[in-house]
Amino acid sequence: MIEMKVMGIALDTRTGSPIVVLHDLDNRRALPIWIGSAEASAIIRKIEKLSVTRPMTHDLIVDIIKQTKYSIDRIEINDVEKETYYATIFLTNGENELTIDSRPSDAIAVAMRADAPIYVTANVLMNGAVSTDSAKDEEEAEEFKDFIQNIKPSDFEKLIQKHQESDQ
């Protein structure tokens, strides 16, 4: 699992649809997820710290969870299939844990209101993330190429020997 934060809301220039953009804590990868207008509005209100006189839907969800003595432990965006993302909200009450299936946009809006971490699985990132730090990616690729070019068969023998000694 990779922890991510909300970078902001963008608009798809072709369709005008809102996109929530998550980024990892190192700002190396971004994950764009197309969402609905209502969810985008809820996320923007939280980003901009805008208050409303009456609770909106995601505020209400958080309030209900608190009234049941549960807390929002985390959310996970854990699957993507045919450009549809899936998320789970994890609620805890002592040792009890409940999992709630959710759309990622709703889970993100709820997590932001509860200051809960947002996690994304590696398979979701592999299918949808874009690199935001190409210089760092190129640097690491060069380091790896240098490592591969300079490795000798005897290096593997030493590694196997060390592993066998630690098993005994």
PDB file of C-alpha atoms in Angstrom:
ATOM      1  CA  MET A   1       0.000   0.000   0.000  1.00  0.00           C
ATOM      2  CA  ILE A   2       1.215   3.471  -0.869  1.00  0.00           C
ATOM      3  CA  GLU A   3      -0.064   6.418   1.135  1.00  0.00           C
ATOM      4  CA  MET A   4      -1.311   9.269  -0.989  1.00  0.00           C
ATOM      5  CA  LYS A   5      -2.713  12.762  -0.483  1.00  0.00           C
ATOM      6  CA  VAL A   6      -5.165  14.829  -2.474  1.00  0.00           C
ATOM      7  CA  MET A   7      -3.249  17.140  -4.787  1.00  0.00           C
ATOM      8  CA  GLY A   8      -6.390  18.847  -6.052  1.00  0.00           C
ATOM      9  CA  ILE A   9      -9.229  18.772  -8.512  1.00  0.00           C
ATOM     10  CA  ALA A  10      -8.650  19.239 -12.237  1.00  0.00           C
ATOM     11  CA  LEU A  11     -11.005  19.301 -15.200  1.00  0.00           C
ATOM     12  CA  ASP A  12     -10.701  17.004 -18.187  1.00  0.00           C
ATOM     13  CA  THR A  13     -10.174  19.444 -21.045  1.00  0.00           C
ATOM     14  CA  ARG A  14     -12.012  17.180 -23.503  1.00  0.00           C
ATOM     15  CA  THR A  15     -15.140  16.415 -21.478  1.00  0.00           C
ATOM     16  CA  GLY A  16     -15.174  18.986 -18.669  1.00  0.00           C
ATOM     17  CA  SER A  17     -15.439  16.124 -16.145  1.00  0.00           C
ATOM     18  CA  PRO A  18     -13.792  16.659 -12.757  1.00  0.00           C
ATOM     19  CA  ILE A  19     -10.712  14.611 -11.847  1.00  0.00           C
ATOM     20  CA  VAL A  20      -9.383  14.166  -8.324  1.00  0.00           C
ATOM     21  CA  VAL A  21      -5.608  13.915  -8.442  1.00  0.00           C
ATOM     22  CA  LEU A  22      -3.813  11.998  -5.714  1.00  0.00           C
ATOM     23  CA  HIS A  23      -0.045  12.075  -5.272  1.00  0.00           C
ATOM     24  CA  ASP A  24       2.313   9.950  -3.235  1.00  0.00           C
ATOM     25  CA  LEU A  25       4.164  11.468  -0.291  1.00  0.00           C
ATOM     26  CA  ASP A  26       7.375  11.808  -2.352  1.00  0.00           C
ATOM     27  CA  ASN A  27       5.540  13.619  -5.159  1.00  0.00           C
ATOM     28  CA  ARG A  28       6.859  11.025  -7.610  1.00  0.00           C
ATOM     29  CA  ARG A  29       3.554   9.574  -8.809  1.00  0.00           C
ATOM     30  CA  ALA A  30       0.120  11.016  -9.402  1.00  0.00           C
ATOM     31  CA  LEU A  31      -3.107   9.094  -9.763  1.00  0.00           C
ATOM     32  CA  PRO A  32      -5.950  10.833 -11.617  1.00  0.00           C
ATOM     33  CA  ILE A  33      -9.462   9.494 -10.967  1.00  0.00           C
ATOM     34  CA  TRP A  34     -12.470  10.843 -12.872  1.00  0.00           C
ATOM     35  CA  ILE A  35     -15.288  11.658 -10.436  1.00  0.00           C
ATOM     36  CA  GLY A  36     -18.722  13.258 -10.344  1.00  0.00           C
ATOM     37  CA  SER A  37     -19.420  16.958  -9.868  1.00  0.00           C
ATOM     38  CA  ALA A  38     -21.004  16.565  -6.416  1.00  0.00           C
ATOM     39  CA  GLU A  39     -18.001  14.660  -5.064  1.00  0.00           C
ATOM     40  CA  ALA A  40     -15.613  17.154  -6.656  1.00  0.00           C
ATOM     41  CA  SER A  41     -17.511  19.952  -4.943  1.00  0.00           C
ATOM     42  CA  ALA A  42     -17.277  18.152  -1.570  1.00  0.00           C
ATOM     43  CA  ILE A  43     -13.526  17.654  -1.980  1.00  0.00           C
ATOM     44  CA  ILE A  44     -12.986  21.265  -3.059  1.00  0.00           C
ATOM     45  CA  ARG A  45     -14.954  22.539  -0.047  1.00  0.00           C
ATOM     46  CA  LYS A  46     -12.615  20.608   2.232  1.00  0.00           C
ATOM     47  CA  ILE A  47      -9.455  21.716   0.376  1.00  0.00           C
ATOM     48  CA  GLU A  48     -10.580  25.353   0.517  1.00  0.00           C
ATOM     49  CA  LYS A  49     -11.759  24.980   4.158  1.00  0.00           C
ATOM     50  CA  LEU A  50     -15.221  26.258   3.206  1.00  0.00           C
ATOM     51  CA  SER A  51     -17.875  25.714   5.830  1.00  0.00           C
ATOM     52  CA  VAL A  52     -21.587  25.291   5.286  1.00  0.00           C
ATOM     53  CA  THR A  53     -24.400  25.982   7.729  1.00  0.00           C
ATOM     54  CA  ARG A  54     -25.854  22.459   7.522  1.00  0.00           C
ATOM     55  CA  PRO A  55     -23.930  19.202   7.172  1.00  0.00           C
ATOM     56  CA  MET A  56     -23.416  17.994   3.634  1.00  0.00           C
ATOM     57  CA  THR A  57     -23.567  14.276   2.793  1.00  0.00           C
ATOM     58  CA  HIS A  58     -19.924  13.433   3.564  1.00  0.00           C
ATOM     59  CA  ASP A  59     -20.032  15.453   6.789  1.00  0.00           C
ATOM     60  CA  LEU A  60     -23.169  13.541   7.748  1.00  0.00           C
ATOM     61  CA  ILE A  61     -21.460  10.198   7.077  1.00  0.00           C
ATOM     62  CA  VAL A  62     -18.543  11.130   9.334  1.00  0.00           C
ATOM     63  CA  ASP A  63     -20.945  12.340  12.051  1.00  0.00           C
ATOM     64  CA  ILE A  64     -22.937   9.089  11.917  1.00  0.00           C
ATOM     65  CA  ILE A  65     -19.757   7.029  12.191  1.00  0.00           C
ATOM     66  CA  LYS A  66     -18.623   9.063  15.214  1.00  0.00           C
ATOM     67  CA  GLN A  67     -22.036   8.634  16.892  1.00  0.00           C
ATOM     68  CA  THR A  68     -21.659   4.849  16.609  1.00  0.00           C
ATOM     69  CA  LYS A  69     -18.326   5.120  18.467  1.00  0.00           C
ATOM     70  CA  TYR A  70     -16.381   3.997  15.412  1.00  0.00           C
ATOM     71  CA  SER A  71     -13.625   5.963  13.765  1.00  0.00           C
ATOM     72  CA  ILE A  72     -12.394   6.022  10.202  1.00  0.00           C
ATOM     73  CA  ASP A  73      -9.049   4.268  10.328  1.00  0.00           C
ATOM     74  CA  ARG A  74      -8.136   4.583   6.643  1.00  0.00           C
ATOM     75  CA  ILE A  75      -9.412   4.243   3.137  1.00  0.00           C
ATOM     76  CA  GLU A  76      -7.925   2.087   0.429  1.00  0.00           C
ATOM     77  CA  ILE A  77      -8.318   2.424  -3.294  1.00  0.00           C
ATOM     78  CA  ASN A  78      -7.735  -1.212  -4.005  1.00  0.00           C
ATOM     79  CA  ASP A  79      -8.875  -2.185  -7.465  1.00  0.00           C
ATOM     80  CA  VAL A  80      -9.476  -0.872 -10.959  1.00  0.00           C
ATOM     81  CA  GLU A  81     -11.399  -2.658 -13.682  1.00  0.00           C
ATOM     82  CA  LYS A  82     -12.219  -1.154 -17.076  1.00  0.00           C
ATOM     83  CA  GLU A  83     -11.409   2.358 -15.801  1.00  0.00           C
ATOM     84  CA  THR A  84     -13.684   1.923 -12.761  1.00  0.00           C
ATOM     85  CA  TYR A  85     -11.902   2.295  -9.436  1.00  0.00           C
ATOM     86  CA  TYR A  86     -12.959   0.571  -6.222  1.00  0.00           C
ATOM     87  CA  ALA A  87     -12.343   1.655  -2.634  1.00  0.00           C
ATOM     88  CA  THR A  88     -12.916   0.451   0.897  1.00  0.00           C
ATOM     89  CA  ILE A  89     -13.464   2.532   4.027  1.00  0.00           C
ATOM     90  CA  PHE A  90     -12.069   0.881   7.176  1.00  0.00           C
ATOM     91  CA  LEU A  91     -13.871   1.668  10.425  1.00  0.00           C
ATOM     92  CA  THR A  92     -12.503   0.689  13.834  1.00  0.00           C
ATOM     93  CA  ASN A  93     -13.919   0.508  17.340  1.00  0.00           C
ATOM     94  CA  GLY A  94     -11.307  -0.941  19.667  1.00  0.00           C
ATOM     95  CA  GLU A  95     -10.474  -4.337  18.189  1.00  0.00           C
ATOM     96  CA  ASN A  96     -13.525  -4.365  15.912  1.00  0.00           C
ATOM     97  CA  GLU A  97     -13.016  -3.477  12.258  1.00  0.00           C
ATOM     98  CA  LEU A  98     -15.708  -2.942   9.661  1.00  0.00           C
ATOM     99  CA  THR A  99     -15.092  -2.600   5.935  1.00  0.00           C
ATOM    100  CA  ILE A 100     -17.429  -0.544   3.775  1.00  0.00           C
ATOM    101  CA  ASP A 101     -17.387  -0.750  -0.034  1.00  0.00           C
ATOM    102  CA  SER A 102     -17.272   2.733  -1.538  1.00  0.00           C
ATOM    103  CA  ARG A 103     -16.654   4.736  -4.653  1.00  0.00           C
ATOM    104  CA  PRO A 104     -13.180   6.271  -4.380  1.00  0.00           C
ATOM    105  CA  SER A 105     -14.556   9.804  -4.646  1.00  0.00           C
ATOM    106  CA  ASP A 106     -16.839   9.308  -1.641  1.00  0.00           C
ATOM    107  CA  ALA A 107     -14.128   7.502   0.322  1.00  0.00           C
ATOM    108  CA  ILE A 108     -11.676  10.354  -0.361  1.00  0.00           C
ATOM    109  CA  ALA A 109     -14.214  13.013   0.670  1.00  0.00           C
ATOM    110  CA  VAL A 110     -14.926  11.099   3.896  1.00  0.00           C
ATOM    111  CA  ALA A 111     -11.232  10.491   4.633  1.00  0.00           C
ATOM    112  CA  MET A 112     -10.457  14.189   4.208  1.00  0.00           C
ATOM    113  CA  ARG A 113     -13.139  15.111   6.753  1.00  0.00           C
ATOM    114  CA  ALA A 114     -11.878  12.523   9.241  1.00  0.00           C
ATOM    115  CA  ASP A 115      -8.166  13.236   8.644  1.00  0.00           C
ATOM    116  CA  ALA A 116      -7.777   9.555   7.774  1.00  0.00           C
ATOM    117  CA  PRO A 117      -4.964   8.316   5.531  1.00  0.00           C
ATOM    118  CA  ILE A 118      -5.618   7.408   1.905  1.00  0.00           C
ATOM    119  CA  TYR A 119      -3.850   4.301   0.597  1.00  0.00           C
ATOM    120  CA  VAL A 120      -3.610   2.953  -2.933  1.00  0.00           C
ATOM    121  CA  THR A 121      -2.565  -0.585  -3.822  1.00  0.00           C
ATOM    122  CA  ALA A 122       0.408  -1.198  -6.092  1.00  0.00           C
ATOM    123  CA  ASN A 123      -1.757  -2.812  -8.800  1.00  0.00           C
ATOM    124  CA  VAL A 124      -3.947   0.308  -8.991  1.00  0.00           C
ATOM    125  CA  LEU A 125      -0.870   2.534  -9.287  1.00  0.00           C
ATOM    126  CA  MET A 126       0.584   0.296 -11.996  1.00  0.00           C
ATOM    127  CA  ASN A 127      -2.615   0.669 -14.003  1.00  0.00           C
ATOM    128  CA  GLY A 128      -3.297   4.369 -13.563  1.00  0.00           C
ATOM    129  CA  ALA A 129      -0.463   6.402 -12.042  1.00  0.00           C
ATOM    130  CA  VAL A 130       1.670   8.822 -13.970  1.00  0.00           C
ATOM    131  CA  SER A 131       5.191   9.819 -13.042  1.00  0.00           C
ATOM    132  CA  THR A 132       5.593  13.383 -11.826  1.00  0.00           C
ATOM    133  CA  ASP A 133       9.370  13.289 -11.267  1.00  0.00           C
ATOM    134  CA  SER A 134      10.922  12.156 -14.535  1.00  0.00           C
ATOM    135  CA  ALA A 135      14.371  13.476 -13.543  1.00  0.00           C
ATOM    136  CA  LYS A 136      14.423  11.232 -10.458  1.00  0.00           C
ATOM    137  CA  ASP A 137      13.099   8.291 -12.510  1.00  0.00           C
ATOM    138  CA  GLU A 138      15.857   8.767 -15.100  1.00  0.00           C
ATOM    139  CA  GLU A 139      18.493   9.047 -12.369  1.00  0.00           C
ATOM    140  CA  GLU A 140      17.366   5.785 -10.767  1.00  0.00           C
ATOM    141  CA  ALA A 141      17.242   4.053 -14.163  1.00  0.00           C
ATOM    142  CA  GLU A 142      20.823   5.129 -14.857  1.00  0.00           C
ATOM    143  CA  GLU A 143      21.968   3.916 -11.435  1.00  0.00           C
ATOM    144  CA  PHE A 144      20.313   0.557 -12.094  1.00  0.00           C
ATOM    145  CA  LYS A 145      21.931   0.281 -15.546  1.00  0.00           C
ATOM    146  CA  ASP A 146      25.338   0.987 -13.983  1.00  0.00           C
ATOM    147  CA  PHE A 147      24.686  -1.625 -11.309  1.00  0.00           C
ATOM    148  CA  ILE A 148      23.669  -4.264 -13.900  1.00  0.00           C
ATOM    149  CA  GLN A 149      26.662  -3.522 -16.146  1.00  0.00           C
ATOM    150  CA  ASN A 150      29.135  -3.846 -13.279  1.00  0.00           C
ATOM    151  CA  ILE A 151      27.737  -6.920 -11.557  1.00  0.00           C
ATOM    152  CA  LYS A 152      29.872 -10.075 -11.686  1.00  0.00           C
ATOM    153  CA  PRO A 153      28.862 -13.726 -11.210  1.00  0.00           C
ATOM    154  CA  SER A 154      30.991 -13.830  -8.063  1.00  0.00           C
ATOM    155  CA  ASP A 155      28.691 -11.184  -6.530  1.00  0.00           C
ATOM    156  CA  PHE A 156      25.832 -13.688  -6.709  1.00  0.00           C
ATOM    157  CA  GLU A 157      27.970 -16.406  -5.128  1.00  0.00           C
ATOM    158  CA  LYS A 158      28.722 -14.083  -2.188  1.00  0.00           C
ATOM    159  CA  LEU A 159      25.054 -13.234  -1.814  1.00  0.00           C
ATOM    160  CA  ILE A 160      24.000 -16.917  -1.849  1.00  0.00           C
ATOM    161  CA  GLN A 161      26.706 -17.787   0.665  1.00  0.00           C
ATOM    162  CA  LYS A 162      25.623 -14.988   2.994  1.00  0.00           C
ATOM    163  CA  HIS A 163      21.975 -16.079   2.720  1.00  0.00           C
ATOM    164  CA  GLN A 164      22.853 -19.712   3.494  1.00  0.00           C
ATOM    165  CA  GLU A 165      24.875 -18.666   6.544  1.00  0.00           C
ATOM    166  CA  SER A 166      21.972 -16.617   7.902  1.00  0.00           C
ATOM    167  CA  ASP A 167      19.607 -19.620   7.496  1.00  0.00           C
ATOM    168  CA  GLN A 168      21.766 -21.804   9.738  1.00  0.00           C
TER     169      GLN A 168
END
